[in-house]
Short mmCIF file of C-alpha atoms in Angstrom, two decimals:
data_model
loop_
_atom_site.label_atom_id
_atom_site.label_comp_id
_atom_site.label_asym_id
_atom_site.label_seq_id
_atom_site.Cartn_x
_atom_site.Cartn_y
_atom_site.Cartn_z
CA GLN A 8 0.00 0.00 0.00
CA SER A 9 1.97 3.03 -1.28
CA ALA A 10 1.06 6.67 -0.79
CA LEU A 11 -0.78 8.37 -3.63
CA THR A 12 1.38 10.73 -5.69
CA GLN A 13 0.72 14.46 -5.57
CA PRO A 14 2.87 17.37 -6.79
CA ALA A 15 4.81 18.89 -3.90
CA SER A 16 3.64 22.38 -4.74
CA VAL A 17 1.41 24.39 -7.04
CA SER A 18 0.83 28.11 -7.27
CA GLY A 19 -1.53 30.57 -8.85
CA SER A 20 -2.58 34.19 -8.76
CA PRO A 21 -5.82 35.44 -7.24
CA GLY A 22 -8.73 34.82 -9.56
CA GLN A 23 -6.99 32.08 -11.50
CA SER A 24 -7.78 28.36 -11.48
CA ILE A 25 -5.42 25.62 -10.41
CA THR A 26 -5.60 21.84 -10.49
CA ILE A 27 -3.91 19.41 -8.12
CA SER A 28 -3.43 15.86 -9.35
CA CYS A 29 -3.45 12.69 -7.28
CA THR A 30 -2.13 9.56 -8.96
CA GLY A 31 -2.72 6.11 -7.60
CA THR A 32 -3.06 2.66 -9.06
CA SER A 33 -5.71 0.27 -10.29
CA SER A 34 -5.88 -1.02 -6.69
CA ASP A 35 -7.07 2.26 -5.23
CA VAL A 36 -7.98 5.40 -7.20
CA GLY A 37 -8.62 3.49 -10.40
CA SER A 38 -10.97 0.94 -8.86
CA TYR A 39 -13.21 3.03 -6.63
CA ASN A 40 -15.07 6.33 -6.77
CA LEU A 41 -14.02 6.87 -3.17
CA VAL A 42 -11.49 9.70 -3.41
CA SER A 43 -11.65 12.51 -0.88
CA TRP A 44 -9.71 15.76 -0.56
CA TYR A 45 -8.69 17.64 2.58
CA GLN A 46 -7.49 21.21 3.13
CA GLN A 47 -5.07 21.89 5.97
CA HIS A 48 -3.97 25.32 7.10
CA PRO A 49 -0.76 25.55 9.19
CA GLY A 50 -1.26 24.28 12.71
CA LYS A 51 -4.86 23.28 12.03
CA ALA A 52 -6.70 20.01 11.56
CA PRO A 53 -7.55 18.88 8.04
CA LYS A 54 -10.95 19.84 6.65
CA LEU A 55 -12.99 17.74 4.22
CA MET A 56 -13.43 19.55 0.89
CA ILE A 57 -14.50 16.81 -1.55
CA TYR A 58 -15.71 13.24 -1.04
CA GLU A 59 -16.65 10.40 -3.38
CA VAL A 60 -14.62 12.11 -6.15
CA ILE A 61 -17.05 14.93 -6.96
CA LYS A 62 -19.27 15.64 -3.94
CA ARG A 63 -18.94 18.78 -1.85
CA PRO A 64 -19.91 18.88 1.84
CA SER A 65 -22.35 21.52 2.94
CA GLY A 66 -20.55 24.80 3.53
CA VAL A 67 -17.67 24.20 1.12
CA SER A 68 -17.42 26.77 -1.65
CA ASN A 69 -18.48 25.70 -5.13
CA ARG A 70 -15.11 27.02 -6.31
CA PHE A 71 -13.80 23.60 -5.27
CA SER A 72 -14.50 20.68 -7.59
CA GLY A 73 -13.22 17.15 -8.03
CA SER A 74 -12.85 14.73 -10.91
CA LYS A 75 -11.22 11.44 -11.83
CA SER A 76 -9.84 9.79 -14.93
CA GLY A 77 -8.35 6.34 -14.73
CA ASN A 78 -5.87 6.13 -11.86
CA THR A 79 -5.66 9.92 -11.40
CA ALA A 80 -7.99 12.12 -9.40
CA SER A 81 -7.90 15.90 -9.51
CA LEU A 82 -8.95 18.82 -7.35
CA THR A 83 -9.65 22.10 -9.12
CA ILE A 84 -9.94 25.41 -7.34
CA SER A 85 -11.37 28.24 -9.43
CA GLY A 86 -11.29 31.95 -8.63
CA LEU A 87 -8.29 31.51 -6.32
CA GLN A 88 -8.43 33.50 -3.10
CA ALA A 89 -5.74 34.23 -0.54
CA GLU A 90 -7.55 32.05 2.01
CA ASP A 91 -7.12 29.01 -0.27
CA GLU A 92 -3.40 28.98 0.48
CA ALA A 93 -2.94 25.72 2.39
CA ASP A 94 -1.80 22.12 2.08
CA TYR A 95 -4.13 19.75 0.23
CA TYR A 96 -4.25 15.98 0.64
CA CYS A 97 -6.05 13.39 -1.43
CA CYS A 98 -7.18 10.10 0.03
CA SER A 99 -8.55 6.95 -1.56
CA TYR A 100 -10.18 3.72 -0.50
CA ALA A 101 -7.63 1.00 -1.21
CA GLY A 102 -9.66 -2.16 -0.79
CA SER A 103 -10.03 -4.47 2.21
CA SER A 104 -11.44 -1.59 4.28
CA THR A 105 -8.18 0.37 4.12
CA LEU A 106 -7.31 3.93 3.14
CA VAL A 107 -4.27 5.60 1.65
CA PHE A 108 -3.38 9.31 1.63
CA GLY A 109 -1.38 11.31 -0.87
CA GLY A 110 1.84 13.01 0.14
CA GLY A 111 0.25 16.45 0.12
CA THR A 112 0.49 19.54 -2.08
CA LYS A 113 1.35 23.02 -0.88
CA LEU A 114 -0.76 25.65 -2.64
CA THR A 115 0.71 29.13 -2.80
CA VAL A 116 -1.47 32.07 -3.83
CA LEU A 117 0.91 34.57 -5.41
CA GLN B 10 -22.21 20.18 16.22
CA LEU B 11 -20.37 16.97 17.09
CA GLN B 12 -16.85 17.54 18.40
CA LEU B 13 -13.86 15.28 18.96
CA GLN B 14 -11.07 15.85 21.48
CA GLU B 15 -7.84 13.88 21.77
CA SER B 16 -6.17 13.37 25.15
CA GLY B 17 -3.15 11.53 26.47
CA PRO B 18 0.54 11.88 27.33
CA GLY B 19 2.55 14.23 25.14
CA LEU B 20 5.79 12.37 25.81
CA VAL B 21 6.41 8.63 25.52
CA LYS B 22 9.69 6.76 25.97
CA PRO B 23 11.09 4.57 23.18
CA SER B 24 9.92 0.93 23.28
CA GLU B 25 6.90 1.86 25.42
CA THR B 26 3.22 2.00 24.41
CA LEU B 27 1.57 5.20 23.20
CA SER B 28 -2.01 5.54 24.49
CA LEU B 29 -4.52 8.17 23.39
CA THR B 30 -8.24 8.65 23.91
CA CYS B 31 -10.73 10.55 21.79
CA THR B 32 -13.84 11.88 23.51
CA VAL B 33 -16.88 12.54 21.34
CA SER B 34 -19.27 15.28 22.46
CA ALA B 35 -22.63 16.48 21.13
CA GLY B 36 -23.11 13.16 19.38
CA SER B 37 -22.87 9.41 19.89
CA VAL B 38 -20.22 6.93 18.83
CA SER B 39 -23.01 4.36 18.52
CA ARG B 40 -24.50 5.64 15.27
CA SER B 41 -24.66 3.39 12.25
CA SER B 42 -22.70 4.34 9.10
CA TYR B 43 -19.95 5.93 11.19
CA TYR B 44 -16.60 4.52 12.09
CA TRP B 45 -14.11 6.32 14.32
CA GLY B 46 -10.55 6.71 13.11
CA TRP B 47 -7.03 7.71 14.00
CA ILE B 48 -4.69 9.54 11.62
CA ARG B 49 -1.20 10.85 12.34
CA GLN B 50 1.10 13.48 10.85
CA PRO B 51 4.85 13.58 11.62
CA PRO B 52 6.22 17.11 11.91
CA GLY B 53 6.47 18.68 8.46
CA LYS B 54 5.15 15.56 6.73
CA GLY B 55 1.93 14.18 5.32
CA LEU B 56 -1.06 12.34 6.76
CA GLU B 57 -1.04 8.62 7.53
CA TRP B 58 -4.15 6.61 8.36
CA ILE B 59 -3.63 4.39 11.41
CA GLY B 60 -6.95 2.60 11.72
CA SER B 61 -10.67 2.82 12.34
CA ILE B 62 -13.28 1.14 14.53
CA TYR B 63 -17.05 0.63 14.37
CA TYR B 64 -19.06 1.01 17.57
CA ARG B 65 -19.79 -2.70 17.57
CA GLY B 66 -16.04 -3.33 17.77
CA SER B 67 -14.96 -4.28 14.25
CA THR B 68 -11.60 -2.76 13.40
CA HIS B 69 -9.61 -1.96 10.28
CA TYR B 70 -5.89 -1.14 10.44
CA ASN B 71 -3.19 0.22 8.15
CA PRO B 72 -1.26 -2.92 7.13
CA SER B 73 2.05 -1.18 7.81
CA LEU B 74 1.12 -0.55 11.46
CA LYS B 75 -1.22 -3.45 12.13
CA SER B 76 1.19 -5.48 14.24
CA ARG B 77 1.58 -2.63 16.76
CA VAL B 78 -1.88 -1.01 16.80
CA THR B 79 -4.97 -1.64 18.89
CA ILE B 80 -8.07 0.56 18.62
CA SER B 81 -10.96 0.09 21.03
CA VAL B 82 -14.28 1.80 21.74
CA ASP B 83 -16.14 2.47 24.99
CA THR B 84 -19.73 3.33 24.12
CA SER B 85 -20.65 4.00 27.77
CA LYS B 86 -18.10 6.83 27.88
CA ASN B 87 -18.60 7.88 24.25
CA GLN B 88 -14.88 7.43 23.67
CA PHE B 89 -12.53 5.46 21.49
CA SER B 90 -8.84 4.81 22.08
CA LEU B 91 -5.55 4.10 20.35
CA LYS B 92 -2.65 2.03 21.59
CA LEU B 93 0.59 1.87 19.61
CA SER B 94 3.23 -0.42 21.04
CA SER B 95 7.04 -0.50 20.77
CA VAL B 96 7.27 3.14 19.73
CA THR B 97 10.37 4.75 18.26
CA ALA B 98 11.26 8.31 17.31
CA ALA B 99 9.57 7.66 13.95
CA ASP B 100 6.24 7.57 15.76
CA THR B 101 6.60 11.20 16.84
CA ALA B 102 3.64 12.97 15.27
CA VAL B 103 0.46 14.93 15.73
CA TYR B 104 -2.26 12.33 16.26
CA TYR B 105 -5.77 13.17 15.09
CA CYS B 106 -9.01 11.39 15.82
CA ALA B 107 -11.79 11.71 13.28
CA ARG B 108 -15.30 10.58 12.40
CA HIS B 109 -15.05 8.16 9.54
CA VAL B 110 -18.07 7.90 7.26
CA GLY B 111 -18.28 4.29 6.22
CA ARG B 112 -21.29 2.95 4.36
CA ILE B 113 -21.36 -0.55 2.97
CA THR B 114 -24.19 -1.83 0.80
CA MET B 115 -24.39 -5.52 -0.04
CA THR B 116 -20.67 -5.88 0.83
CA VAL B 117 -19.76 -2.97 -1.49
CA VAL B 118 -18.16 0.10 0.11
CA VAL B 119 -20.09 3.16 -1.07
CA SER B 120 -18.72 5.80 1.32
CA TRP B 121 -15.32 5.95 2.99
CA TYR B 122 -13.97 9.31 4.16
CA PHE B 123 -13.35 11.47 7.26
CA ASP B 124 -15.88 14.27 7.71
CA LEU B 125 -15.02 15.65 11.17
CA TRP B 126 -11.63 15.91 12.85
CA GLY B 127 -10.31 16.65 16.31
CA ARG B 128 -7.71 19.38 16.80
CA GLY B 129 -4.90 16.86 17.15
CA THR B 130 -2.36 16.22 19.87
CA LEU B 131 1.42 16.12 19.54
CA VAL B 132 3.09 12.99 20.87
CA THR B 133 6.86 13.00 21.10
CA VAL B 134 8.82 9.78 21.50
CA SER B 135 12.00 10.51 23.40
CA SER B 136 13.92 9.27 26.41
#
């Protein structure tokens, strides 16, 4: 069970859109529509932003959206705002009632 | 709004057992479709799932930690707990407890994610 692969960092200017990728295998991301995404500000607990690939919890801005193609899931943030600057983690069901996280991506809003 | 709070020693000696408790307030651990999980984050690093438990006692563990981990639940106290044995410096991390949404239909997992998290507690392994 290896960690999902995410870019270490991404950046964008206010108002722009960015996409964070999350690459797994046919044993996790590719086999299940059970990818979730978490936002973590420094010193804070993670916050659920997307679940089941495309669903948004109540209270999460519709600027956040998720998708999946094959073994790669993606998180897109449109209309970037300063408050979006944070670390983002993907997570996938990996079979046999287990979970695996990605290594995390640091988003910088320029 | 349901809340989770981790508690336990902030310092553990190498080779000893790390023990943490998560207290759930404004909600019950005994609700169906919810598991209760532990996740850790070493300083400056990413998240690692440790394991999860259902209120009836069924557990699921990260294979890489399974030999050292025990998660239990006490429904009378509305708490669940983590024990990690034979700790080393590599186990130094912020430990989070979280509500784990887990829905299974006809043996197929249809939901599997963490929707609420505690604030986390730092546990340092050092002599």
